[in-house]
Coordinates of C-alpha atoms and ligand atoms in Angstrom, one line a residue:
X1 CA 35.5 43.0 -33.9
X2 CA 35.4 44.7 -30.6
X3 CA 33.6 48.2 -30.5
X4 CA 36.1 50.7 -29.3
X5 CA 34.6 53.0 -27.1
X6 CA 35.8 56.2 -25.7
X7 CA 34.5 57.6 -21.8
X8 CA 35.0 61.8 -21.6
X9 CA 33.6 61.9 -18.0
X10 CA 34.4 58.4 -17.0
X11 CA 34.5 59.0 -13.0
X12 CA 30.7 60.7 -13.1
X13 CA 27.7 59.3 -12.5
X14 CA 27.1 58.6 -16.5
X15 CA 30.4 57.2 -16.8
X16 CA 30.4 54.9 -14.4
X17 CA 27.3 53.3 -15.6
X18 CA 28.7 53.2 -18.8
X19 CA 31.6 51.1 -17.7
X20 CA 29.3 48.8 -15.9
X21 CA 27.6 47.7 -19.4
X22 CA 31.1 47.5 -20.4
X23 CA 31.9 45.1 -18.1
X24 CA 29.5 42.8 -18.1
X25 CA 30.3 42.8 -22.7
X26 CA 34.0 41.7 -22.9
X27 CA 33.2 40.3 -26.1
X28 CA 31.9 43.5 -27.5
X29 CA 33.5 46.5 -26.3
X30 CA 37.0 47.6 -25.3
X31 CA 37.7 50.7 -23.6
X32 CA 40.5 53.4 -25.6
X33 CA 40.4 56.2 -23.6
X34 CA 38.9 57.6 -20.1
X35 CA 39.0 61.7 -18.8
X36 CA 37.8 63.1 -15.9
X37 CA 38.7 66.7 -14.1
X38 CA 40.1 65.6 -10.7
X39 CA 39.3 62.0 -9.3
X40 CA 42.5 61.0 -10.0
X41 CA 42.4 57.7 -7.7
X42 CA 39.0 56.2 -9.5
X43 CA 40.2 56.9 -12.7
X44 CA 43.4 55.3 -11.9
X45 CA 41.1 52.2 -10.6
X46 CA 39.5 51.9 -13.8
X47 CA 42.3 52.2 -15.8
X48 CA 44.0 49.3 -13.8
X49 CA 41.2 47.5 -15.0
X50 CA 39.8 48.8 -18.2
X51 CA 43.6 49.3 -19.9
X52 CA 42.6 52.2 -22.4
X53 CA 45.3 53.5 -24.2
X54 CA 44.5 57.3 -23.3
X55 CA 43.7 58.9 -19.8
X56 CA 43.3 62.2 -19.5
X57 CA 42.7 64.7 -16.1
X58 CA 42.2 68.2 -16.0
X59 CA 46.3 69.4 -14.6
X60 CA 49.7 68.9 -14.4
X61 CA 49.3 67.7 -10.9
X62 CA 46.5 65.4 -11.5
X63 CA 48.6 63.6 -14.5
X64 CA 51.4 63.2 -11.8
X65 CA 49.4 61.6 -9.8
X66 CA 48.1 59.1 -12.2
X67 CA 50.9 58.3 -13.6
X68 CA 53.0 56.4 -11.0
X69 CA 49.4 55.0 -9.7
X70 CA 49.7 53.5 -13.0
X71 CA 53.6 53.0 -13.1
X72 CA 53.1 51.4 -10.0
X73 CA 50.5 48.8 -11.7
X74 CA 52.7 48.4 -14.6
X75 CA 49.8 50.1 -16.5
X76 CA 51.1 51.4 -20.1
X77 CA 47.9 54.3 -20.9
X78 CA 49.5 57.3 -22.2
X79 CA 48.8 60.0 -19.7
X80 CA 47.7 63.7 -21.0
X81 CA 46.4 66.5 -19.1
X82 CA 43.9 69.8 -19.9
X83 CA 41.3 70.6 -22.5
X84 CA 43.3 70.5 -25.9
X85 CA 44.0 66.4 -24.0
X86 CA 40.0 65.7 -23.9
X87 CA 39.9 66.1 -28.1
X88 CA 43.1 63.7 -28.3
X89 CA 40.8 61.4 -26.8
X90 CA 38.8 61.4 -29.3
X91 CA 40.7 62.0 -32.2
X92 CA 43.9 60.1 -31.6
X93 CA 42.5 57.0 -29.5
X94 CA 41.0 54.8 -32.3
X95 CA 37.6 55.3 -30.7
X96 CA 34.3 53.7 -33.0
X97 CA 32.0 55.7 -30.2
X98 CA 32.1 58.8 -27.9
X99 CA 30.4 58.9 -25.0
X100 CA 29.9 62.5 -24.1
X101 CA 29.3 62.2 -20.0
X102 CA 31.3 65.3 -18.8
X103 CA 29.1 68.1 -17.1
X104 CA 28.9 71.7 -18.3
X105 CA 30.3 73.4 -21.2
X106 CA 33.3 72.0 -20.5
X107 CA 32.0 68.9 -23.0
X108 CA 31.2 71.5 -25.9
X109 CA 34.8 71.4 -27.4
X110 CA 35.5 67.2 -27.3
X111 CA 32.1 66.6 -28.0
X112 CA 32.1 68.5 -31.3
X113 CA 35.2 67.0 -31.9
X114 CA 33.5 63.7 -32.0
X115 CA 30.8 64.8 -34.3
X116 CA 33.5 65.9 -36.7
X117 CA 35.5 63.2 -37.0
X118 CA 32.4 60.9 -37.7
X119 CA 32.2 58.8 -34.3
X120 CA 29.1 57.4 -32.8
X121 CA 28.2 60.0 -30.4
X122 CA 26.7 58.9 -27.5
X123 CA 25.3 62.2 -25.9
X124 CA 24.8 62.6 -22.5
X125 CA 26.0 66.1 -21.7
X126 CA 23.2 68.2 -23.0
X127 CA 24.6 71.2 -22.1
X128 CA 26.7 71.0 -25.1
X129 CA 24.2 70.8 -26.8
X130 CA 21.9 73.2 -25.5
X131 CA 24.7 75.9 -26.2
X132 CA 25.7 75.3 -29.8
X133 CA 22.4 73.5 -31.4
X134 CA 22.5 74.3 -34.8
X135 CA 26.4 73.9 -35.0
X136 CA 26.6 70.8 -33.4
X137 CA 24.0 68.9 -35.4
X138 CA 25.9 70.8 -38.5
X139 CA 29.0 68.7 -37.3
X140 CA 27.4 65.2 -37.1
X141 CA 25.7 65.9 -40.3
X142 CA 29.0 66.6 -42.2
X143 CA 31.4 64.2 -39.8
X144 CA 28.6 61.6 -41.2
X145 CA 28.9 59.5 -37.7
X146 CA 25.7 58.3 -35.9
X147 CA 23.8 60.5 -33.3
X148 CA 22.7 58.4 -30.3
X149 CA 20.4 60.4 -27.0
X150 CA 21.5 58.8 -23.7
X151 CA 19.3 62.1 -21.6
X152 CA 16.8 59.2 -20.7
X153 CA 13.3 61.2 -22.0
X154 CA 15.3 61.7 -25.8
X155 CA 16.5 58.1 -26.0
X156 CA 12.4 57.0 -25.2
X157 CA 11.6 59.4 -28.2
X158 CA 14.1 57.9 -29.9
X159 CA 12.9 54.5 -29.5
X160 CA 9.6 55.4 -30.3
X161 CA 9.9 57.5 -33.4
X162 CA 9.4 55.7 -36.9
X163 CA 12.7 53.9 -38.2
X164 CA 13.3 56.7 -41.4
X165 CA 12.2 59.9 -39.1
X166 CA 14.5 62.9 -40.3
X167 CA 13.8 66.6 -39.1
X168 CA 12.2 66.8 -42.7
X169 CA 8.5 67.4 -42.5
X170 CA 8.0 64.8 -45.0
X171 CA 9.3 62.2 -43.4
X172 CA 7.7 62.6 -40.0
X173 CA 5.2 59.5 -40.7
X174 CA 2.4 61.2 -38.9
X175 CA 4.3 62.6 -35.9
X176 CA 2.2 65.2 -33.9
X177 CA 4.0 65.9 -30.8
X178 CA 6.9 64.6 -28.1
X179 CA 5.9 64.4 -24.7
X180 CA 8.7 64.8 -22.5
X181 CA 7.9 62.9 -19.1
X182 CA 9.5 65.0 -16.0
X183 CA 9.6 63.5 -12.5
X184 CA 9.0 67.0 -10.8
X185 CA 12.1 66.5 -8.3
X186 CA 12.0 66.8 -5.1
X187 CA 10.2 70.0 -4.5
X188 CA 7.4 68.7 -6.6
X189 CA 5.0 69.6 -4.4
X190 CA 6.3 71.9 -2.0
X191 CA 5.3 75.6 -2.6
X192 CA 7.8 78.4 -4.0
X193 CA 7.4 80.5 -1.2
X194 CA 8.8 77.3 1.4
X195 CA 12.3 76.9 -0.3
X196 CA 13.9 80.2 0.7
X197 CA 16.1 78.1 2.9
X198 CA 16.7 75.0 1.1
X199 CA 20.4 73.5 0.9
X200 CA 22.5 71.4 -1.7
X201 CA 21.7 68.6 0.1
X202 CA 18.1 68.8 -0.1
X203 CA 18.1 69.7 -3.6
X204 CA 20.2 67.1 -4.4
X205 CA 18.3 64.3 -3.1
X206 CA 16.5 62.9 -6.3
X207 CA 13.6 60.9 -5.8
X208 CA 14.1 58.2 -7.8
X209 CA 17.5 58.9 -10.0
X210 CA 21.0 58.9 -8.5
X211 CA 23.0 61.6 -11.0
X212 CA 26.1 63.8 -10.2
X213 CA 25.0 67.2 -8.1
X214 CA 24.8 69.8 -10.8
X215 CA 21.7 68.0 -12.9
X216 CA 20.2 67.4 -9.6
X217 CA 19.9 70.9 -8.8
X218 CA 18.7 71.1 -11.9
X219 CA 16.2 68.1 -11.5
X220 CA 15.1 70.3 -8.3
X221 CA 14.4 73.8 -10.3
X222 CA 12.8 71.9 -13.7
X223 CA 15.7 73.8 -15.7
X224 CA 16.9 70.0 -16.7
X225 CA 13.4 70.0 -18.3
X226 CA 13.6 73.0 -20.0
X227 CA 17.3 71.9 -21.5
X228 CA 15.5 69.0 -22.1
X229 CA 13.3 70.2 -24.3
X230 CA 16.2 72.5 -26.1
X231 CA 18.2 69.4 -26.9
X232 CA 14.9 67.9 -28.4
X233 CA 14.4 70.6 -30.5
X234 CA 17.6 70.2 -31.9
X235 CA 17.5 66.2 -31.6
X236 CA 14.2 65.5 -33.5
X237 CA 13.5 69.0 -35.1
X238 CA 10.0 69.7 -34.4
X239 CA 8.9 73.1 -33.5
X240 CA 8.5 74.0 -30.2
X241 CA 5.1 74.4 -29.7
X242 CA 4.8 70.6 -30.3
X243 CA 7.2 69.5 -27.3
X244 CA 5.1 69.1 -24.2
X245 CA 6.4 68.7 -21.2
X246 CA 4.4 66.6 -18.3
X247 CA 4.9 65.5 -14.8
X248 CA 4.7 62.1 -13.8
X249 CA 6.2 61.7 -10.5
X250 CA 6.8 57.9 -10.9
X251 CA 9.6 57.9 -13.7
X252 CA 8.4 55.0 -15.2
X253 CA 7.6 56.2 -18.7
X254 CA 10.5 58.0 -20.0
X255 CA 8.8 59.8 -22.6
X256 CA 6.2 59.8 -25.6
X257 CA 5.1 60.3 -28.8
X258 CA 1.7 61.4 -30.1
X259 CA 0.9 60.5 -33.9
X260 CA -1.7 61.4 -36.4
X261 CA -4.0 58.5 -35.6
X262 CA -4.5 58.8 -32.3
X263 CA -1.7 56.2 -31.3
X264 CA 0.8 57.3 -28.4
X265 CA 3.7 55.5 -28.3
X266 CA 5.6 55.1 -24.6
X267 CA 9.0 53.7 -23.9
X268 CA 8.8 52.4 -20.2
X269 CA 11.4 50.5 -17.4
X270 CA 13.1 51.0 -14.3
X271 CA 14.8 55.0 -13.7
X272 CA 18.2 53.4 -14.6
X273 CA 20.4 55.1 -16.9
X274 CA 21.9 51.6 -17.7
X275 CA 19.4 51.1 -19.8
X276 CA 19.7 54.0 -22.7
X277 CA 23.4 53.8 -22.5
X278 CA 23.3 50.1 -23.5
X279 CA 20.9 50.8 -25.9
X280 CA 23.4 53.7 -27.4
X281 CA 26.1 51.4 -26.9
X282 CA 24.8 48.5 -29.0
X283 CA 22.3 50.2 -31.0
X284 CA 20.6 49.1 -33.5
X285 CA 21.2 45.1 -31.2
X286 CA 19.8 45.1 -27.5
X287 CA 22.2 43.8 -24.9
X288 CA 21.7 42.8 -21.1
X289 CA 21.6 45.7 -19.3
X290 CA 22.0 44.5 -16.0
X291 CA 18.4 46.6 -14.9
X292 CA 16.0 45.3 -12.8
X293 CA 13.0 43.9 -15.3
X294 CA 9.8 46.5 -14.6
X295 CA 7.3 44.7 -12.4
X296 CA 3.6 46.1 -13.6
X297 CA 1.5 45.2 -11.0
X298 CA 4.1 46.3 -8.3
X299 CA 3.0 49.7 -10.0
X300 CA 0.5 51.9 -7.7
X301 CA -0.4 53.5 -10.9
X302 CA 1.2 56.3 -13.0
X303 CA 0.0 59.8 -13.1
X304 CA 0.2 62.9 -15.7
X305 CA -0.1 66.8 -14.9
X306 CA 0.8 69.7 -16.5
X307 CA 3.6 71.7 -14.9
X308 CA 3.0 75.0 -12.7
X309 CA 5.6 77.3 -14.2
X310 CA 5.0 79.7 -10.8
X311 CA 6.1 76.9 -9.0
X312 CA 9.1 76.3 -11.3
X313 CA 10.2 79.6 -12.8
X314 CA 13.5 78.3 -14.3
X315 CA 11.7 76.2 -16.5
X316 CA 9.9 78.8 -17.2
X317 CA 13.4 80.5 -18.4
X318 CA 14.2 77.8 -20.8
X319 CA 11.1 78.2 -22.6
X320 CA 11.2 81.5 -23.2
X321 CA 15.2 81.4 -24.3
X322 CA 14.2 78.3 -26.4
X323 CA 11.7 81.0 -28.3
X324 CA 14.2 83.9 -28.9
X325 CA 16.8 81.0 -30.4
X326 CA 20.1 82.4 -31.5
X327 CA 22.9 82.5 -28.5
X328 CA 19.9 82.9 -25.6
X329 CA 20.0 79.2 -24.8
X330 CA 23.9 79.9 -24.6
X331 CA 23.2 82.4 -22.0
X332 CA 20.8 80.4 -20.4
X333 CA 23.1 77.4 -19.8
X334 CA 25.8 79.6 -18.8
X335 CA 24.2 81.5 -16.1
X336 CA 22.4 78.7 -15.3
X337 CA 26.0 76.6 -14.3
X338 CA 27.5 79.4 -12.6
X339 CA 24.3 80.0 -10.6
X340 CA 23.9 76.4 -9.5
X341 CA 28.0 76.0 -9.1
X342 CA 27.2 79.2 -6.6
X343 CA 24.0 77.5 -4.7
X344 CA 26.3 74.0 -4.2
X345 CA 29.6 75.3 -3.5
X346 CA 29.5 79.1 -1.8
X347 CA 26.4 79.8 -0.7
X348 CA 23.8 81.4 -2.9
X349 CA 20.3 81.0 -2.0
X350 CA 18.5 78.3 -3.6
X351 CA 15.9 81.0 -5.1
X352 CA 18.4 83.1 -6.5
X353 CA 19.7 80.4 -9.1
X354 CA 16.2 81.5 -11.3
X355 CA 17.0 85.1 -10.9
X356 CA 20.6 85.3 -11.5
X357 CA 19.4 83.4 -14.9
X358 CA 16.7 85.5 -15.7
X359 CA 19.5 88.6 -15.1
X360 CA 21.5 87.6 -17.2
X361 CA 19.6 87.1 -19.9
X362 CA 18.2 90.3 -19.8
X363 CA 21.8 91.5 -19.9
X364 CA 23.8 89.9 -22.5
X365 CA 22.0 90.3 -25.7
X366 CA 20.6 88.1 -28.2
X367 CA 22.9 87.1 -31.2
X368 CA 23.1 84.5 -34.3
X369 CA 24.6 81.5 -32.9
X370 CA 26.9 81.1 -35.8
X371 CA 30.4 80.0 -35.3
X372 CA 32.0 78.2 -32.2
X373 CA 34.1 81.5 -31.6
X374 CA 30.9 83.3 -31.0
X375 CA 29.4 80.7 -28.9
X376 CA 32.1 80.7 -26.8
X377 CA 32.7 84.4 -26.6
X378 CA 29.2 84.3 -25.5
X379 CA 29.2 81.9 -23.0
X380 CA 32.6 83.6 -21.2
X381 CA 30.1 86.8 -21.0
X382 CA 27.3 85.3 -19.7
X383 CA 29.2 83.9 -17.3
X384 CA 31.3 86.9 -16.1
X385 CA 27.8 89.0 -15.9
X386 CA 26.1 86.0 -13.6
X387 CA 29.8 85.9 -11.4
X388 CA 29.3 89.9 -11.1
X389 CA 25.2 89.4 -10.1
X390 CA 26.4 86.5 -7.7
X391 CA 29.1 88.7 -5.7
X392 CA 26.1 91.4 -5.6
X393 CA 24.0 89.3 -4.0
X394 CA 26.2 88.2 -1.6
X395 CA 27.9 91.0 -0.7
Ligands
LIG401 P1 28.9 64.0 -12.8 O1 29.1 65.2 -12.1 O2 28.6 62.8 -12.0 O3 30.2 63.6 -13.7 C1 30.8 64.5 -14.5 C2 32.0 64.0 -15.2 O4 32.6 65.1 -15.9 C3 33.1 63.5 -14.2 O5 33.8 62.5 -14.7 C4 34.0 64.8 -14.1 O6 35.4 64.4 -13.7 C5 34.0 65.3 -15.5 N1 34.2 66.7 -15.5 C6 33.6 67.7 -14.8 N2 34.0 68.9 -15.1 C7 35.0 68.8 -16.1 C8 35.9 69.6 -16.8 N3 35.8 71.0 -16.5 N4 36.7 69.1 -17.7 C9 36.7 67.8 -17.9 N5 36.0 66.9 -17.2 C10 35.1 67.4 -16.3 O7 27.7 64.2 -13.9 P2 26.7 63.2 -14.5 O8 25.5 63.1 -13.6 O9 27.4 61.9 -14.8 O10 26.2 63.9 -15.8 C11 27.1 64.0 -16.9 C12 26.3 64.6 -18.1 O11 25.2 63.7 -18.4 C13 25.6 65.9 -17.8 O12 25.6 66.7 -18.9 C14 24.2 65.5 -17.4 O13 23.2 66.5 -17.7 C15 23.9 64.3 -18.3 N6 22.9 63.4 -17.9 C16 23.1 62.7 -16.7 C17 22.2 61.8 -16.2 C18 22.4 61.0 -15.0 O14 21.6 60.2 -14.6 N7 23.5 61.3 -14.2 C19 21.0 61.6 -17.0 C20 20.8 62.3 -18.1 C21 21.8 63.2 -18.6
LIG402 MG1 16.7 63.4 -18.6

């Protein structure tokens, strides 16, 4: 039986990855349904070739588009359009697996969806759930489907924690801590006080991972690690004094677990996200990923530190939102899109993303993250308060 998968962010850098382990499995997977927001004429390529029976773009104009590129082809997907569109995906496509690869917020509503109806979720977009934690895991837990991490560092823990490991204490089989591995971007090394000036381009140029723009700004400013270590929180369950965070420029251990007894367990390869979505994708099998094997002795060595939060004060951020709990990671994520949608698209100095976060947080106050209304209600404020601080700044 073919494994019926469906993409929500098919045309990003997650997505298409995904498709290439598709492709190279004809005999395992088949492809239901692909979304994106506006890349109308990739996601009409890989619909030519992937056939699912559901596309969906963000608007009327975009499902236009796609449709006589697919009339054209003699293509028979059913073309939707808009956000309700993205949860037909996932309810009405006769998907086994979801694999949540849209950027933003914007993923929350489909993604939950999935977890509800009992899919395999394959979760990339961390963002959903950094905002709604507590609900989302909720969801999975009564939709009864399996949880998969695809955020590289969470799919090593993954790997490396014991085979019955539940958030339960009791079952942690001498667990101590998770060591999240961070590559320290590209301003690693280059002091605070020298980035006044930096643009998208620089910030987006990853030194060893190729992603879509907004998660490499947020490579750059560390606040991918401290989402990072939100979504293990909610992922594995242990408090968060025992999720450490180190940097190891190479990106060649993905990320670590400390037991009792002194044993650490690693999960190493090449920085290709090929290899935890094929892992998610055929999990609990292992299929040909298509990644280059790890050469050891090519290895100039690997190296540990502890991060500078001065140097990294979004991180920094995270952890302190992490603490309060509640909706303050919803703020954080929020402000935290808006800012960096500001740096890459309209202007906003690169510095200002950490205090337009930090701003905002001290603005919108702190509630129980309780229901989806108020999670979204929440994030719509945070957002308006960090548009308001943005138009400030600029004007
Ligand atoms: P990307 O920008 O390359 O792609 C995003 C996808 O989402 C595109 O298909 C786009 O069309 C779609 N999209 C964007 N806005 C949308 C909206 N409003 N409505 C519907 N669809 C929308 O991003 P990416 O790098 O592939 O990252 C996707 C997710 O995976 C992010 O949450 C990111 O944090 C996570 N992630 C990515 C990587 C990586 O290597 N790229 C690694 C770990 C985790
Ligand atoms: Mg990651």
């Amino acid at each position: 039986m073919l494994k019926q998968i469906a993409i929500l962010g098919s045309t990003g850098s997650i997505g298409v990855n995904t498709l290439d382990v598709i492709r190279a499995h004809p005999d395992r997977f088949s492809v239901v349904a692909l979304t994106a927001a506006k890349q109308i004429e990739r996601l009409a390529e890989q619909c030519i070739e992937f056939k699912p029976r559901i596309a969906v773009v963000a608007d009327a104009e975009g499902a236009g588009r796609l449709s006589k590129l697919l009339a054209d082809r003699n293509v028979k997907t059913q073309v939707l359009y808009g956000p309700e569109a993205l949860v037909t995906a996932v309810t009405d496509s006769g998907c086994d697996a979801v694999m949540a690869a849209i950027v933003g917020a914007a993923g929350l509503v489909p993604t939950l969806a999935a977890a509800q109806a009992g899919k395999r979720v394959l979760l990339a977009n961390k963002e959903a759930l950094v905002m709604s934690g507590n609900l989302f895991m909720q969801a999975m837990k009564t939709g009864g489907g399996e949880l998969l991490p695809i955020d590289s560092e969470h799919n090593a823990i993954f790997q490396c924690l014991p085979d019955h490991f539940t958030k339960t204490p009791s079952d942690h089989f001498g667990v101590e801590e998770l060591w999240l591995t961070a590559s320290g971007g590209p301003f690693r090394d280059v002091p605070i006080t020298d980035l006044a000036d930096i643009t998208p381009d620089q910030a987006c140029a990853h030194p060893n991972w190729v992603m879509g723009r907004k998660i490499s700004v947020d490579s750059a400013t560390m606040m991918n690690k401290g989402l990072e270590v939100i979504e293990a929180f909610w992922l594995f369950g242990l408090p968060l004094e025992k999720i450490k965070v180190f940097i190891h420029p190479q990106s060649v251990v993905h990320s670590m677990v400390r037991y009792r007894d002194g044993s650490v367990l690693a999960q190493m390869g090449q920085p290709d996200m090929r290899t935890p979505i094929a892992y998610g994708l055929a999990w609990p099998e292992r299929i040909d990923a298509g990644v280059a094997q790890l050469n050891l002795t090519q290895l100039a060595g690997l190296s540990f530190s502890e991060p500078n939060l001065s140097q990294f004060p979004c991180l920094s951020l995270a952890f302190s939102a992490a603490k309060s709990g509640g909706t303050a990671p919803t703020v954080l994520n929020a402000a935290n899109e808006i800012a960096v949608a500001a740096f890459l698209d309209s202007g906003l100095p690169y510095l200002q993303i950490a205090d337009v976060v930090e701003r905002t947080l001290h603005t919108v106050p702190t509630a129980p993250a309780d229901s989806l209304e108020t999670i979204l209600e929440v994030d719509a404020r945070a957002r308006q308060i960090a548009n308001d601080l943005i138009n400030k700044i600029k004007s």
